[in-house]
């Protein structure tokens, strides 16, 4: 019997790839490197922080403050009321929202990990049809299940999101039918959603969705309540812009924050904690960039191998950052050990070039 040839990665759609990534978390970015030494001589290895590409013997325990309500495994999701006809749906990894109004339902995001169950979740609350769909941004892991919702809802997104989706031509992420550049207000009977674009941080077109009467803000991939941000500050395209957006969130009048990921609703306390983390890691990397010597002798590399010098320097800077950040933060942010190396490398790159 002949075997089918292995599926090539380039044959996978972005939505299919996002589904795979959401099920299998992998951070094999490079070959394992030696643990780096901090300013006080303590290495990250002493704290059990495995370098990128090395699976630790044991992952850190998840702090109680990061945990949300349990998921009904039979359903695969849970619904949380946010007040006055607004609900969050989550599988404790991804989050979306829906709002019920007089004659229909507005859905905000459709993550492929549970999008096929969104109609079932909505049916627990109302039998009204989905009339509107809002995209927080273009990334497939948040809206890659939109194509399976059916019907012909009005799809609202930022103009940059439409441009990116037209480029990607993914049938599971239908093209928006209504776009805006700065602000857009969706009024449906007594229910109102205020959409606004704060500029690039995570990705062009990543918008804020605010339900003023409920005091609920949905802003995806910026703050991860109780958790270390996903790798490279949630894959922020503009790290300084991302840092500023976190600061600006602290001035926003929301009471509940739907961040698009992890297991619970966020608060202003989570925003303040993220600001503190951002300040600490920026300071740690700034100090490491100044204290670590550049261009030390590398007998393993040819003298003309400039990338070896850069790689060695940035690895030592990142290692000092990890060693500096670990004593304070390892017991505060869930999964600190999983992505701290990523964050230190991203911060080093941003300070040097942004």
Tab-separated table of C-alpha atoms in Angstrom:
chain	number	residue	atom	x	y	z
A	1	UNK	CA	0.000	0.000	0.000
A	2	UNK	CA	1.391	3.400	-0.941
A	3	UNK	CA	1.377	6.258	1.485
A	4	UNK	CA	0.134	9.715	0.665
A	5	UNK	CA	2.916	12.296	0.401
A	6	UNK	CA	3.256	14.487	3.477
A	7	UNK	CA	1.236	17.701	3.359
A	8	UNK	CA	3.440	20.672	2.626
A	9	UNK	CA	3.156	23.662	4.924
A	10	UNK	CA	2.620	26.038	2.025
A	11	UNK	CA	-0.531	24.126	1.075
A	12	UNK	CA	-2.204	25.026	4.348
A	13	UNK	CA	-4.435	28.071	4.403
A	14	UNK	CA	-3.705	30.644	7.075
A	15	UNK	CA	-6.902	29.631	8.829
A	16	UNK	CA	-5.939	25.952	8.888
A	17	UNK	CA	-2.488	26.899	10.115
A	18	UNK	CA	-4.009	29.063	12.864
A	19	UNK	CA	-6.154	26.115	13.958
A	20	UNK	CA	-3.078	23.918	14.175
A	21	UNK	CA	-1.118	26.528	16.104
A	22	UNK	CA	-3.955	27.033	18.571
A	23	UNK	CA	-3.884	23.303	19.356
A	24	UNK	CA	-0.132	22.756	19.401
A	25	UNK	CA	1.968	25.430	21.099
A	26	UNK	CA	5.529	25.294	19.789
A	27	UNK	CA	8.390	27.653	20.331
A	28	UNK	CA	11.124	25.876	18.405
A	29	UNK	CA	12.667	29.046	17.016
A	30	UNK	CA	16.347	28.189	17.163
A	31	UNK	CA	18.883	25.668	18.376
A	32	UNK	CA	19.279	25.549	22.156
A	33	UNK	CA	21.796	28.063	23.510
A	34	UNK	CA	23.680	28.198	26.740
A	35	UNK	CA	21.986	29.907	29.660
A	36	UNK	CA	23.186	33.493	29.951
A	37	UNK	CA	24.607	35.183	33.001
A	38	UNK	CA	22.960	38.132	34.716
A	39	UNK	CA	24.643	41.171	36.227
A	40	UNK	CA	24.871	39.503	39.629
A	41	UNK	CA	26.341	36.299	38.213
A	42	UNK	CA	23.057	34.383	38.504
A	43	UNK	CA	22.037	32.565	35.347
A	44	UNK	CA	18.537	32.082	34.007
A	45	UNK	CA	19.231	28.353	34.231
A	46	UNK	CA	19.349	28.677	38.018
A	47	UNK	CA	15.663	29.622	37.936
A	48	UNK	CA	14.706	26.772	35.616
A	49	UNK	CA	14.011	29.074	32.635
A	50	UNK	CA	14.732	26.925	29.601
A	51	UNK	CA	16.189	28.701	26.544
A	52	UNK	CA	14.161	28.871	23.349
A	53	UNK	CA	13.984	25.462	21.704
A	54	UNK	CA	14.572	23.532	24.941
A	55	UNK	CA	11.592	21.889	26.603
A	56	UNK	CA	11.806	22.239	30.399
A	57	UNK	CA	11.434	19.209	32.613
A	58	UNK	CA	8.545	20.972	34.363
A	59	UNK	CA	6.595	24.108	33.476
A	60	UNK	CA	5.828	26.663	36.165
A	61	UNK	CA	2.531	26.344	38.024
A	62	UNK	CA	-0.283	28.658	36.931
A	63	UNK	CA	-1.004	31.251	39.654
A	64	UNK	CA	-4.544	31.265	40.995
A	65	UNK	CA	-4.984	34.891	39.881
A	66	UNK	CA	-4.598	33.831	36.245
A	67	UNK	CA	-7.256	31.144	36.318
A	68	UNK	CA	-10.815	31.646	35.094
A	69	UNK	CA	-13.961	29.564	35.564
A	70	UNK	CA	-13.735	25.999	34.291
A	71	UNK	CA	-14.995	25.001	30.860
A	72	UNK	CA	-17.803	22.484	30.439
A	73	UNK	CA	-15.808	19.909	28.494
A	74	UNK	CA	-18.961	18.459	26.969
A	75	UNK	CA	-19.683	21.814	25.306
A	76	UNK	CA	-16.127	23.013	24.794
A	77	UNK	CA	-16.915	26.615	25.698
A	78	UNK	CA	-18.473	28.779	28.367
A	79	UNK	CA	-20.633	31.907	28.210
A	80	UNK	CA	-20.164	34.821	30.584
A	81	UNK	CA	-22.697	37.607	30.845
A	82	UNK	CA	-21.167	41.077	30.608
A	83	UNK	CA	-24.469	42.830	31.299
A	84	UNK	CA	-27.436	44.183	29.319
A	85	UNK	CA	-27.439	41.659	26.483
A	86	UNK	CA	-23.659	41.463	26.029
A	87	UNK	CA	-21.855	38.130	26.425
A	88	UNK	CA	-18.375	36.685	26.184
A	89	UNK	CA	-17.776	33.230	24.704
A	90	UNK	CA	-14.490	31.486	25.472
A	91	UNK	CA	-12.743	28.140	25.435
A	92	UNK	CA	-10.312	29.558	28.037
A	93	UNK	CA	-7.746	30.113	25.314
A	94	UNK	CA	-9.602	32.433	22.917
A	95	UNK	CA	-12.402	34.923	23.561
A	96	UNK	CA	-15.137	36.493	21.436
A	97	UNK	CA	-18.304	38.468	22.195
A	98	UNK	CA	-21.877	38.703	21.040
A	99	UNK	CA	-24.535	41.337	21.676
A	100	UNK	CA	-28.282	40.723	21.500
A	101	UNK	CA	-30.523	43.536	20.306
A	102	UNK	CA	-34.201	43.879	19.344
A	103	UNK	CA	-34.173	41.774	16.173
A	104	UNK	CA	-30.761	40.136	15.958
A	105	UNK	CA	-27.273	39.418	17.227
A	106	UNK	CA	-23.904	41.107	16.661
A	107	UNK	CA	-20.887	38.778	16.858
A	108	UNK	CA	-17.391	40.132	17.520
A	109	UNK	CA	-14.719	37.717	16.231
A	110	UNK	CA	-15.059	34.025	15.432
A	111	UNK	CA	-11.967	32.078	16.535
A	112	UNK	CA	-11.642	28.833	14.547
A	113	UNK	CA	-10.954	26.860	17.732
A	114	UNK	CA	-14.665	27.043	18.656
A	115	UNK	CA	-16.428	29.033	15.906
A	116	UNK	CA	-18.470	26.013	14.846
A	117	UNK	CA	-20.070	26.144	18.316
A	118	UNK	CA	-20.777	29.879	18.355
A	119	UNK	CA	-24.324	29.416	17.050
A	120	UNK	CA	-24.920	26.834	19.769
A	121	UNK	CA	-23.648	29.273	22.401
A	122	UNK	CA	-25.844	32.078	21.080
A	123	UNK	CA	-28.854	29.741	20.999
A	124	UNK	CA	-28.495	29.294	24.766
A	125	UNK	CA	-29.384	32.982	25.095
A	126	UNK	CA	-31.607	33.857	22.120
A	127	UNK	CA	-33.128	32.471	18.935
A	128	UNK	CA	-32.460	35.706	17.026
A	129	UNK	CA	-30.277	35.527	13.895
A	130	UNK	CA	-26.727	36.810	13.468
A	131	UNK	CA	-27.106	40.052	11.536
A	132	UNK	CA	-23.724	41.701	12.076
A	133	UNK	CA	-20.145	40.482	12.438
A	134	UNK	CA	-17.286	42.687	13.634
A	135	UNK	CA	-13.642	41.824	13.031
A	136	UNK	CA	-11.235	43.012	15.726
A	137	UNK	CA	-8.414	42.621	13.188
A	138	UNK	CA	-7.317	40.361	10.336
A	139	UNK	CA	-5.484	37.536	12.110
A	140	UNK	CA	-6.865	34.107	11.290
A	141	UNK	CA	-6.661	32.793	14.841
A	142	UNK	CA	-9.359	35.306	15.834
A	143	UNK	CA	-11.643	35.477	12.798
A	144	UNK	CA	-10.776	32.311	10.867
A	145	UNK	CA	-14.105	30.718	11.793
A	146	UNK	CA	-16.212	33.523	10.315
A	147	UNK	CA	-16.833	31.683	7.062
A	148	UNK	CA	-18.640	28.921	8.921
A	149	UNK	CA	-21.221	31.130	10.616
A	150	UNK	CA	-23.438	31.129	7.533
A	151	UNK	CA	-26.020	33.693	6.491
A	152	UNK	CA	-25.122	37.078	5.062
A	153	UNK	CA	-24.308	39.288	8.040
A	154	UNK	CA	-23.038	42.828	7.627
A	155	UNK	CA	-19.285	42.537	8.267
A	156	UNK	CA	-17.631	45.585	9.840
A	157	UNK	CA	-13.880	46.155	10.118
A	158	UNK	CA	-11.162	48.738	9.793
A	159	UNK	CA	-10.077	49.648	6.263
A	160	UNK	CA	-6.610	48.165	6.881
A	161	UNK	CA	-8.222	44.859	7.856
A	162	UNK	CA	-10.121	44.780	4.576
A	163	UNK	CA	-6.896	45.430	2.663
A	164	UNK	CA	-5.110	42.575	4.444
A	165	UNK	CA	-8.009	40.168	3.917
A	166	UNK	CA	-8.218	41.015	0.224
A	167	UNK	CA	-4.534	40.174	-0.022
A	168	UNK	CA	-4.942	36.871	1.829
A	169	UNK	CA	-8.054	35.745	-0.105
A	170	UNK	CA	-9.079	33.286	2.625
A	171	UNK	CA	-12.661	32.042	2.146
A	172	UNK	CA	-12.915	31.418	5.888
A	173	UNK	CA	-12.407	35.158	6.491
A	174	UNK	CA	-15.020	36.873	4.276
A	175	UNK	CA	-14.230	40.387	3.109
A	176	UNK	CA	-15.802	43.180	5.240
A	177	UNK	CA	-18.784	44.951	3.707
A	178	UNK	CA	-18.498	48.089	5.861
A	179	UNK	CA	-15.179	49.746	6.739
A	180	UNK	CA	-13.983	52.863	8.559
A	181	UNK	CA	-10.709	54.683	9.202
A	182	UNK	CA	-10.972	56.320	12.635
A	183	UNK	CA	-14.327	55.776	14.355
A	184	UNK	CA	-17.605	53.991	13.684
A	185	UNK	CA	-20.727	53.740	15.836
A	186	UNK	CA	-23.044	50.761	15.436
A	187	UNK	CA	-26.529	51.537	16.788
A	188	UNK	CA	-29.089	48.762	16.818
A	189	UNK	CA	-32.134	49.719	18.844
A	190	UNK	CA	-30.955	50.504	22.374
A	191	UNK	CA	-27.641	48.690	21.914
A	192	UNK	CA	-24.549	50.637	20.870
A	193	UNK	CA	-20.994	49.577	20.052
A	194	UNK	CA	-18.339	52.242	19.544
A	195	UNK	CA	-15.475	51.165	17.270
A	196	UNK	CA	-12.236	53.122	17.172
A	197	UNK	CA	-8.742	52.709	15.782
A	198	UNK	CA	-5.847	53.716	18.081
A	199	UNK	CA	-3.148	53.180	15.429
A	200	UNK	CA	-0.683	50.391	14.833
A	201	UNK	CA	0.541	48.370	17.773
A	202	UNK	CA	-0.350	44.707	17.423
A	203	UNK	CA	-1.299	44.978	13.751
A	204	UNK	CA	-2.669	47.614	11.356
A	205	UNK	CA	-6.448	47.666	11.715
A	206	UNK	CA	-6.605	46.244	15.247
A	207	UNK	CA	-9.588	48.126	16.679
A	208	UNK	CA	-11.152	48.817	20.068
A	209	UNK	CA	-14.801	47.767	20.490
A	210	UNK	CA	-16.482	49.563	23.380
A	211	UNK	CA	-19.943	48.924	24.808
A	212	UNK	CA	-20.405	52.148	26.740
A	213	UNK	CA	-23.585	51.272	28.638
A	214	UNK	CA	-22.057	47.975	29.810
A	215	UNK	CA	-18.595	49.569	30.308
A	216	UNK	CA	-16.990	46.670	28.461
A	217	UNK	CA	-14.013	47.087	26.134
A	218	UNK	CA	-12.796	44.435	23.721
A	219	UNK	CA	-9.231	45.062	22.553
A	220	UNK	CA	-7.471	41.962	21.303
A	221	UNK	CA	-3.852	40.789	21.678
A	222	UNK	CA	-2.701	43.711	23.830
A	223	UNK	CA	-3.247	42.687	27.479
A	224	UNK	CA	-3.407	39.018	28.531
A	225	UNK	CA	-5.048	39.138	31.985
A	226	UNK	CA	-2.919	37.313	34.539
A	227	UNK	CA	-0.592	35.905	31.897
A	228	UNK	CA	2.687	36.598	30.206
A	229	UNK	CA	1.881	38.067	26.788
A	230	UNK	CA	2.159	35.660	23.891
A	231	UNK	CA	5.595	35.633	22.271
A	232	UNK	CA	7.089	38.968	21.196
A	233	UNK	CA	4.476	40.992	23.095
A	234	UNK	CA	1.614	39.223	21.348
A	235	UNK	CA	3.523	39.391	18.030
A	236	UNK	CA	3.307	43.177	18.146
A	237	UNK	CA	4.207	44.700	14.809
A	238	UNK	CA	5.100	48.047	16.420
A	239	UNK	CA	6.496	47.466	19.909
A	240	UNK	CA	6.683	51.162	20.969
A	241	UNK	CA	3.142	51.614	19.642
A	242	UNK	CA	2.024	48.550	21.574
A	243	UNK	CA	3.604	49.839	24.814
A	244	UNK	CA	1.831	53.172	24.386
A	245	UNK	CA	-1.507	51.485	23.769
A	246	UNK	CA	-1.169	49.589	27.051
A	247	UNK	CA	-0.519	52.889	28.844
A	248	UNK	CA	-3.488	54.515	27.129
A	249	UNK	CA	-5.735	51.653	28.253
A	250	UNK	CA	-5.154	52.687	31.845
A	251	UNK	CA	-7.001	55.946	31.095
A	252	UNK	CA	-9.950	54.232	29.395
A	253	UNK	CA	-13.251	54.173	31.347
A	254	UNK	CA	-13.902	50.438	30.872
A	255	UNK	CA	-14.685	48.208	33.844
A	256	UNK	CA	-14.315	44.867	32.051
A	257	UNK	CA	-11.712	44.067	29.383
A	258	UNK	CA	-12.081	41.271	26.824
A	259	UNK	CA	-8.522	40.717	25.618
A	260	UNK	CA	-9.182	37.970	23.089
A	261	UNK	CA	-7.072	35.371	24.906
A	262	UNK	CA	-6.763	33.326	28.087
A	263	UNK	CA	-9.398	32.429	30.589
A	264	UNK	CA	-10.812	35.451	32.371
A	265	UNK	CA	-12.027	39.014	31.967
A	266	UNK	CA	-9.428	41.722	32.488
A	267	UNK	CA	-9.480	44.772	34.767
A	268	UNK	CA	-7.521	47.989	35.193
A	269	UNK	CA	-5.342	46.107	37.670
A	270	UNK	CA	-4.261	43.827	34.814
A	271	UNK	CA	-3.438	46.841	32.668
A	272	UNK	CA	-1.353	48.389	35.450
A	273	UNK	CA	0.475	45.093	35.923
A	274	UNK	CA	1.245	44.955	32.197
A	275	UNK	CA	2.585	48.530	32.310
A	276	UNK	CA	4.830	47.575	35.229
A	277	UNK	CA	6.107	44.528	33.349
A	278	UNK	CA	6.739	46.605	30.217
A	279	UNK	CA	8.680	49.193	32.213
A	280	UNK	CA	10.750	46.506	33.942
A	281	UNK	CA	11.700	44.636	30.791
A	282	UNK	CA	12.606	47.840	28.970
A	283	UNK	CA	14.850	48.841	31.867
A	284	UNK	CA	16.400	45.367	32.075
A	285	UNK	CA	17.255	45.266	28.378
A	286	UNK	CA	18.528	48.855	28.368
A	287	UNK	CA	20.918	47.954	31.182
A	288	UNK	CA	22.043	44.778	29.420
A	289	UNK	CA	22.707	46.610	26.150
A	290	UNK	CA	25.013	48.958	28.043
A	291	UNK	CA	26.795	46.382	30.216
A	292	UNK	CA	27.358	43.522	27.767
A	293	UNK	CA	30.475	43.994	25.576
A	294	UNK	CA	30.056	43.742	21.826
A	295	UNK	CA	32.492	41.929	19.535
A	296	UNK	CA	34.177	39.579	21.998
A	297	UNK	CA	36.486	36.954	20.537
A	298	UNK	CA	34.598	34.034	18.989
A	299	UNK	CA	37.159	31.373	18.028
A	300	UNK	CA	34.353	29.227	16.561
A	301	UNK	CA	33.561	31.842	13.901
A	302	UNK	CA	35.483	33.426	11.049
A	303	UNK	CA	36.439	37.049	11.573
A	304	UNK	CA	34.154	38.124	8.709
A	305	UNK	CA	31.083	36.442	10.250
A	306	UNK	CA	29.298	39.599	11.409
A	307	UNK	CA	26.085	37.707	12.160
A	308	UNK	CA	27.950	35.505	14.656
A	309	UNK	CA	29.026	38.615	16.563
A	310	UNK	CA	25.490	40.004	16.528
A	311	UNK	CA	23.970	36.674	17.552
A	312	UNK	CA	26.405	36.265	20.416
A	313	UNK	CA	25.804	39.807	21.678
A	314	UNK	CA	22.004	39.655	21.507
A	315	UNK	CA	21.986	36.237	23.198
A	316	UNK	CA	23.978	37.642	26.124
A	317	UNK	CA	21.717	40.697	26.318
A	318	UNK	CA	18.602	38.501	26.302
A	319	UNK	CA	20.114	36.160	28.866
A	320	UNK	CA	20.879	39.016	31.237
A	321	UNK	CA	17.313	40.268	30.752
A	322	UNK	CA	15.856	36.843	31.608
A	323	UNK	CA	18.009	36.571	34.730
A	324	UNK	CA	17.030	40.089	35.780
A	325	UNK	CA	13.279	39.658	35.226
A	326	UNK	CA	12.841	36.181	36.686
A	327	UNK	CA	13.097	36.736	40.477
A	328	UNK	CA	10.244	39.261	40.504
A	329	UNK	CA	7.947	38.010	37.754
A	330	UNK	CA	8.169	34.214	37.727
A	331	UNK	CA	5.432	33.856	40.366
A	332	UNK	CA	3.234	36.708	39.160
A	333	UNK	CA	2.493	36.127	35.465
A	334	UNK	CA	1.278	32.721	34.338
A	335	UNK	CA	3.551	31.013	31.790
A	336	UNK	CA	6.339	33.475	32.484
A	337	UNK	CA	8.838	30.712	31.773
A	338	UNK	CA	7.303	29.936	28.385
A	339	UNK	CA	7.810	33.281	26.676
A	340	UNK	CA	10.259	35.403	28.706
A	341	UNK	CA	13.135	34.631	26.313
A	342	UNK	CA	10.929	35.730	23.408
A	343	UNK	CA	10.041	38.975	25.169
A	344	UNK	CA	13.670	39.775	26.000
A	345	UNK	CA	14.779	39.211	22.411
A	346	UNK	CA	11.889	41.348	21.115
A	347	UNK	CA	12.692	44.153	23.554
A	348	UNK	CA	16.383	44.077	22.633
A	349	UNK	CA	15.540	44.351	18.948
A	350	UNK	CA	13.030	47.136	19.497
A	351	UNK	CA	15.327	49.301	21.630
A	352	UNK	CA	18.111	49.006	19.077
A	353	UNK	CA	16.138	49.684	15.911
A	354	UNK	CA	12.694	51.212	16.581
